[in-house]
């Protein structure tokens, strides 16, 4: 095994931390999605071969922009029948690029005790700094108490849980959405987790269309809840979310792109045109992430 991940990032020097980037292929060429889901996602986001850069390429991409990036995949084997690309490889590669990358783990919630053991192993042996969940892909209701041992393990480890919320491009346009159910990604399901695990940092990924108002309410109400802005070009952000980011959520909103689904440069160009207060921009780009990731209090 490669060296356990430790931070090597100069957080004073980087201009931003992208808290939401995907590694969609591993060193064996195994992709994170099956052919039908990948094709549908590429059509939805109007992306192509740039969808599967290697983790080395991702590191170079962010290094060239003087940014750091959180990298992960999603283990949705039970939900989709497709094995995840290697989570361990992501952690090992991130350790080799620890000046720019931050590894998150992923576990299949339906694996029960094995998933809990894997959380501990990924944190203790590989040094991952958080975990990514996609309730719609993983086909689980995150507030079901059978999954609470997972959150107990995350809280004990002191690492955040990043949950996909809102609609998804995965399965979009396919008959029945390829069996993927949007209701699992209603952010209100996360309110239970945030309330029952106040020591656990919960990050709600994406503007949670069609539940944006609920998302704003939860992030306003719960001190341990954040929102990342990934998955949407900023010009399409719901206006109420932009207003909240400028006011009551100015310390709770995080920069995330969804790279490589959405290109960082395109996201940044769109964001420049939003009416975000000058004093709020550095919080979104870096300050809030330092707290959400537990790097600074």
C-alpha positions as MATLAB code, in Angstrom:
seq = 'XXXXXXXXXXXXXXXXXXXXXXXXXXXXXXXXXXXXXXXXXXXXXXXXXXXXXXXXXXXXXXXXXXXXXXXXXXXXXXXXXXXXXXXXXXXXXXXXXXXXXXXXXXXXXXXXXXXXXXXXXXXXXXXXXXXXXXXXXXXXXXXXXXXXXXXXXXXXXXXXXXXXXXXXXXXXXXXXXXXXXXXXXXXXXXXXXXXXXXXXXXXXXXXXXXXXXXXXXXXXXXXXXXXXXXXXXXXXXXXXXXXXXXXXXXXXXXXXXXXXXXXXXXXXXXXXXXXXXXXXXXXXXXXXXXXXXXXXX';
ca = [
       0.000    0.000    0.000;
       1.163    3.538   -0.686;
       1.810    5.966    2.135;
      -1.206    6.956    4.223;
      -2.603   10.272    3.018;
      -1.532   13.375    4.934;
      -2.209   16.958    3.939;
       0.614   18.537    1.941;
      -1.419   21.458    0.614;
      -0.337   25.031    1.285;
      -3.803   26.261    2.197;
      -2.605   29.848    2.467;
      -1.338   29.777   -1.107;
      -4.150   28.024   -2.995;
      -6.895   30.279   -4.319;
      -9.756   27.802   -3.946;
     -10.805   24.341   -2.759;
     -13.129   22.463   -5.113;
     -15.002   20.171   -2.740;
     -16.709   18.104   -5.446;
     -14.720   16.324   -8.168;
     -15.191   12.816   -9.542;
     -12.651   10.152  -10.426;
     -14.588    8.116  -12.982;
     -11.967    5.575  -14.069;
      -9.277    3.609  -12.267;
      -5.906    2.248  -13.298;
      -7.507   -0.955  -14.587;
      -9.785    1.015  -16.915;
     -12.901    0.267  -14.863;
     -15.440    3.097  -15.027;
     -17.653    4.374  -12.252;
     -20.856    3.893  -14.295;
     -22.119    1.204  -16.645;
     -22.308    1.998  -20.362;
     -25.944    3.112  -20.390;
     -25.612    5.408  -17.399;
     -22.355    6.919  -18.634;
     -23.859    7.590  -22.077;
     -26.964    9.179  -20.567;
     -24.871   11.341  -18.246;
     -22.612   12.474  -21.095;
     -25.692   13.433  -23.120;
     -27.277   15.283  -20.187;
     -24.136   17.295  -19.403;
     -22.995   17.555  -23.060;
     -19.649   16.034  -22.099;
     -17.525   13.422  -23.830;
     -14.147   11.746  -23.491;
     -13.042   14.469  -21.085;
     -15.358   12.693  -18.632;
     -12.721   10.141  -17.670;
      -9.412   11.865  -16.889;
      -7.024    9.876  -14.724;
      -6.403   11.024  -11.188;
      -2.912   12.119  -12.260;
      -4.492   14.321  -14.922;
      -6.931   15.737  -12.379;
      -4.045   16.633  -10.078;
      -2.243   18.424  -12.907;
      -5.451   20.237  -13.852;
      -5.913   21.708  -10.390;
      -2.206   22.316   -9.799;
      -2.144   24.469  -12.946;
      -4.994   26.561  -11.489;
      -3.461   26.853   -8.007;
      -6.482   25.078   -6.541;
      -6.971   22.073   -4.309;
      -9.641   19.459   -5.025;
     -11.591   16.834   -3.104;
     -11.668   13.637   -5.192;
     -13.966   10.625   -4.877;
     -16.109    8.014   -6.546;
     -19.419    6.439   -5.439;
     -19.783    2.811   -4.374;
     -23.303    2.046   -5.619;
     -22.872   -1.651   -6.305;
     -26.067   -2.698   -4.520;
     -28.109    0.079   -6.066;
     -26.932   -0.208   -9.674;
     -25.321   -3.648   -9.927;
     -22.120   -1.998  -11.175;
     -18.966   -2.302   -9.092;
     -17.249    0.949   -8.137;
     -13.897    1.963   -9.474;
     -11.206    1.627   -6.833;
     -11.674    3.827   -3.764;
      -8.348    2.625   -2.375;
      -6.555    3.654   -5.556;
      -8.016    7.148   -5.267;
      -6.636    7.437   -1.736;
      -3.236    6.094   -2.757;
      -2.981    8.393   -5.766;
      -4.124   11.373   -3.711;
      -1.301   10.639   -1.270;
       1.108   10.914   -4.197;
      -0.482   14.271   -5.105;
      -1.110   15.509   -1.581;
      -0.047   19.035   -2.528;
      -3.318   19.421   -4.447;
      -5.730   16.502   -3.865;
      -7.888   15.538   -0.866;
      -9.327   11.974   -0.942;
     -12.849   11.083    0.163;
     -13.950    7.496    0.556;
     -17.193    5.780   -0.392;
     -18.937    2.692    0.950;
     -22.022    0.777   -0.131;
     -24.551    1.495    2.664;
     -26.289   -1.829    2.066;
     -23.163   -3.719    3.146;
     -24.077   -3.132    6.787;
     -21.332   -3.994    9.251;
     -18.879   -4.521    6.413;
     -19.481   -0.918    5.315;
     -18.810    0.305    8.859;
     -15.588   -1.692    9.014;
     -14.581   -0.264    5.649;
     -15.169    3.288    6.904;
     -12.724    2.647    9.732;
     -10.194    1.018    7.397;
     -10.325    3.825    4.821;
      -9.839    6.455    7.525;
      -7.239    4.672    9.630;
      -5.163    2.948    6.933;
      -5.634    5.222    3.934;
      -6.251    8.587    5.594;
      -9.388    9.590    3.685;
     -10.822   12.910    4.852;
     -14.557   12.399    4.261;
     -17.139   10.164    2.566;
     -19.381   10.615   -0.459;
     -22.939    9.247   -0.625;
     -25.373    9.339   -3.542;
     -28.711    8.179   -2.116;
     -30.430    7.931   -5.513;
     -27.680    5.817   -7.068;
     -27.157    3.823   -3.895;
     -30.941    3.315   -3.564;
     -31.239    4.093    0.130;
     -33.128    6.486    2.359;
     -30.294    8.119    4.270;
     -32.376    8.748    7.403;
     -33.329    5.073    7.774;
     -31.942    4.095   11.173;
     -30.426    0.905    9.824;
     -27.723    3.159    8.311;
     -27.033    5.090   11.513;
     -23.983    2.959   12.426;
     -22.304    4.444    9.344;
     -22.821    7.974   10.608;
     -21.670    6.958   14.080;
     -18.430    5.745   12.501;
     -17.999    8.975   10.526;
     -18.692   11.111   13.586;
     -16.214    9.057   15.616;
     -13.590    9.540   12.898;
     -14.302   13.283   12.710;
     -14.783   13.334    8.938;
     -17.673   14.901    6.979;
     -20.400   13.168    4.979;
     -21.084   14.613    1.519;
     -24.530   13.684    0.179;
     -25.841   14.160   -3.339;
     -29.122   16.106   -3.190;
     -31.741   17.030   -5.764;
     -32.156   15.769   -9.299;
     -29.387   13.876  -11.057;
     -28.084   13.601  -14.585;
     -27.312    9.939  -13.882;
     -30.038    7.987  -15.673;
     -31.615   11.138  -17.108;
     -33.631   10.459  -20.276;
     -33.578    6.682  -19.887;
     -36.774    4.616  -19.454;
     -37.639    4.811  -15.778;
     -34.437    6.754  -15.229;
     -32.658    3.370  -15.234;
     -34.459    2.616  -11.978;
     -32.869    5.564  -10.143;
     -35.308    7.266   -7.754;
     -34.991   10.980   -7.081;
     -36.880   10.939   -3.777;
     -33.920    9.365   -2.002;
     -32.041   12.641   -2.584;
     -34.577   14.936   -0.937;
     -32.420   17.050    1.409;
     -35.105   16.917    4.096;
     -34.022   13.323    4.744;
     -30.653   14.726    5.807;
     -32.236   16.982    8.411;
     -32.762   13.906   10.587;
     -29.095   12.951   10.299;
     -27.896   16.473   11.063;
     -30.174   16.614   14.122;
     -29.320   13.140   15.417;
     -25.556   13.529   14.820;
     -24.777   17.163   15.703;
     -21.059   16.372   15.822;
     -21.132   15.151   12.182;
     -20.545   17.678    9.407;
     -23.070   17.144    6.601;
     -22.468   18.676    3.179;
     -25.457   18.815    0.822;
     -24.081   18.571   -2.695;
     -25.558   20.670   -5.504;
     -28.394   23.159   -5.618;
     -31.070   20.650   -4.548;
     -33.638   21.289   -7.276;
     -36.619   20.885   -6.758;
     -36.071   21.167   -2.977;
     -33.884   24.270   -2.815;
     -36.009   26.064   -0.229;
     -35.812   23.050    2.081;
     -32.055   22.904    1.531;
     -31.674   26.573    2.503;
     -33.830   26.064    5.586;
     -31.791   23.065    6.776;
     -28.428   24.757    6.235;
     -29.697   27.856    8.044;
     -31.084   25.851   10.969;
     -28.294   23.313   11.518;
     -24.827   24.599   12.386;
     -23.251   21.353   11.138;
     -24.728   21.533    7.603;
     -23.132   23.077    4.500;
     -24.132   23.357    0.825;
     -21.792   22.867   -2.129;
     -22.540   24.583   -5.436;
     -21.467   21.795   -7.782;
     -23.372   20.154  -10.607;
     -24.932   23.281  -12.060;
     -23.455   26.045  -14.180;
     -23.755   29.083  -11.894;
     -25.867   30.998  -14.404;
     -28.603   28.433  -13.712;
     -28.455   28.681   -9.907;
     -31.888   29.196   -8.317;
     -32.086   32.901   -7.383;
     -33.086   32.191   -3.793;
     -29.893   30.190   -3.319;
     -27.797   33.079   -4.629;
     -29.549   35.439   -2.212;
     -28.960   33.044    0.675;
     -25.285   32.630   -0.233;
     -24.929   36.400    0.029;
     -26.645   36.598    3.395;
     -27.690   33.935    5.915;
     -25.598   31.193    4.260;
     -22.462   33.205    3.534;
     -20.500   31.009    5.959;
     -22.152   27.755    4.839;
     -21.743   27.651    1.027;
     -18.820   25.874   -0.661;
     -17.244   26.018   -4.099;
     -17.715   22.756   -5.979;
     -17.693   22.188   -9.716;
     -18.584   18.509  -10.326;
     -15.455   18.208  -12.481;
     -15.081   16.571  -14.978;
     -18.852   16.659  -15.572;
     -18.639   20.450  -15.464;
     -15.328   22.032  -16.349;
     -13.764   24.227  -13.666;
     -12.996   27.094  -16.048;
     -16.581   27.186  -17.307;
     -17.921   27.155  -13.722;
     -15.594   29.966  -12.667;
     -16.486   32.104  -15.682;
     -20.184   31.787  -14.921;
     -19.653   32.456  -11.217;
     -17.812   35.685  -12.016;
     -21.055   37.011  -13.463;
     -23.120   36.329  -10.331;
     -23.872   39.184   -7.963;
     -21.907   37.764   -5.058;
     -20.552   40.256   -2.547;
     -16.756   40.719   -2.669;
     -16.402   39.762    1.005;
     -18.383   36.548    0.453;
     -16.399   35.219   -2.516;
     -13.282   34.176   -0.541;
     -15.514   32.402    1.978;
     -17.161   30.368   -0.789;
     -13.906   29.610   -2.561;
     -11.853   28.568    0.455;
     -12.708   29.834    3.941;
     -15.881   27.829    4.436;
     -14.286   24.638    3.099;
     -11.442   24.890    5.607;
     -14.038   24.701    8.381;
     -16.233   22.069    6.748;
     -13.225   19.804    6.213;
     -12.022   20.330    9.794;
      -8.783   21.969    8.715;
      -9.578   25.153   10.629;
     -12.108   25.703   13.408;
];
